[in-house]
């Protein structure tokens, strides 16, 4: 009976992991695209992409927080599958790219203003 319960929970974990990977992957793409737009001098588009990326990232972050809360309620009983490790890695990469994108957009804006 316990095996049936853990097997029933695994697809939920798998689905959550893929949801995290998908959403933060889209967010990371938005952040990278924002850098390219800023490089081309399209600052409104760059800022819009960063904002869109933040919203998409938040979706994945909320799924991750749900997994953490569930694990905390069960006192660490959740198995940590490799897929979850990958999802968390993608989550952190997207956060890093967001920080870099925001800074680079700002730098490109300052360079463009200085060249006028």
Coordinates of C-alpha atoms in Angstrom, one line a residue:
X1 CA 0.0 0.0 0.0
X2 CA 2.8 2.4 0.8
X3 CA 4.4 1.7 -2.5
X4 CA 1.2 2.6 -4.3
X5 CA 1.0 5.9 -2.5
X6 CA 4.7 6.8 -3.3
X7 CA 4.1 5.8 -6.9
X8 CA 1.0 8.0 -7.0
X9 CA 3.0 11.0 -5.7
X10 CA 5.9 10.6 -8.1
X11 CA 4.0 11.9 -11.2
X12 CA 3.0 15.0 -9.2
X13 CA 6.7 15.6 -8.4
X14 CA 7.6 14.9 -12.0
X15 CA 5.0 17.3 -13.3
X16 CA 6.1 20.0 -10.8
X17 CA 9.7 19.6 -11.9
X18 CA 8.8 19.9 -15.6
X19 CA 6.6 23.0 -14.8
X20 CA 9.6 24.6 -13.0
X21 CA 12.0 23.8 -15.8
X22 CA 9.6 25.0 -18.4
X23 CA 8.6 28.3 -16.8
X24 CA 12.1 29.3 -15.6
X25 CA 13.5 28.3 -19.0
X26 CA 11.1 30.7 -20.7
X27 CA 12.0 33.4 -18.2
X28 CA 15.7 32.9 -18.8
X29 CA 15.1 33.3 -22.6
X30 CA 13.2 36.5 -21.9
X31 CA 16.2 37.8 -19.9
X32 CA 18.7 36.9 -22.6
X33 CA 16.5 38.5 -25.2
X34 CA 16.3 41.6 -23.1
X35 CA 20.1 41.9 -23.2
X36 CA 20.0 41.7 -27.0
X37 CA 17.3 44.3 -27.2
X38 CA 19.2 46.7 -24.9
X39 CA 22.4 46.1 -27.0
X40 CA 20.4 47.2 -30.0
X41 CA 19.1 50.3 -28.2
X42 CA 15.6 49.0 -27.8
X43 CA 15.3 49.8 -24.1
X44 CA 11.5 49.8 -23.8
X45 CA 11.4 46.3 -25.4
X46 CA 14.3 45.2 -23.1
X47 CA 12.5 46.3 -20.0
X48 CA 9.2 44.7 -21.1
X49 CA 11.0 41.4 -21.6
X50 CA 12.6 41.6 -18.2
X51 CA 9.1 42.2 -16.6
X52 CA 7.6 39.4 -18.6
X53 CA 10.5 37.1 -17.5
X54 CA 10.0 38.1 -13.9
X55 CA 6.3 37.1 -14.1
X56 CA 7.1 33.8 -15.7
X57 CA 9.9 33.1 -13.3
X58 CA 7.5 33.7 -10.4
X59 CA 5.3 30.9 -11.6
X60 CA 8.2 28.4 -11.4
X61 CA 9.3 29.8 -8.1
X62 CA 5.8 29.3 -6.7
X63 CA 5.8 25.7 -7.7
X64 CA 9.2 25.2 -6.1
X65 CA 8.0 26.9 -2.9
X66 CA 5.0 24.5 -2.9
X67 CA 7.4 21.6 -3.0
X68 CA 9.4 23.0 -0.2
X69 CA 6.4 23.6 2.0
X70 CA 5.1 20.1 1.3
X71 CA 8.5 18.7 2.3
X72 CA 8.6 20.8 5.4
X73 CA 5.2 19.5 6.5
X74 CA 6.4 16.0 6.1
X75 CA 9.6 16.7 8.0
X76 CA 12.0 16.0 5.1
X77 CA 10.3 12.8 3.8
X78 CA 10.3 13.9 0.2
X79 CA 12.7 11.9 -2.0
X80 CA 15.0 14.2 -4.0
X81 CA 14.9 12.9 -7.6
X82 CA 17.6 14.0 -10.0
X83 CA 14.9 15.8 -12.0
X84 CA 14.2 18.0 -9.0
X85 CA 17.9 18.8 -8.7
X86 CA 17.9 19.8 -12.4
X87 CA 14.7 21.9 -11.9
X88 CA 16.4 23.8 -9.0
X89 CA 19.5 24.3 -11.0
X90 CA 17.5 25.9 -13.8
X91 CA 15.7 28.0 -11.3
X92 CA 18.9 29.4 -9.9
X93 CA 20.4 29.9 -13.4
X94 CA 17.3 32.0 -14.4
X95 CA 17.7 34.1 -11.3
X96 CA 21.4 34.7 -12.1
X97 CA 20.6 35.7 -15.7
X98 CA 17.8 38.0 -14.5
X99 CA 20.3 39.9 -12.3
X100 CA 22.8 40.1 -15.1
X101 CA 20.2 41.2 -17.6
X102 CA 18.9 44.0 -15.4
X103 CA 22.4 45.3 -14.9
X104 CA 23.3 45.0 -18.6
X105 CA 20.2 46.8 -19.7
X106 CA 21.0 49.6 -17.3
X107 CA 24.6 49.8 -18.6
X108 CA 23.5 49.9 -22.2
X109 CA 21.0 52.7 -21.4
X110 CA 23.7 54.7 -19.7
X111 CA 26.1 54.2 -22.6
X112 CA 23.4 55.3 -25.1
X113 CA 22.6 58.4 -23.0
X114 CA 26.3 59.2 -22.8
X115 CA 26.7 59.0 -26.6
X116 CA 24.0 61.6 -27.2

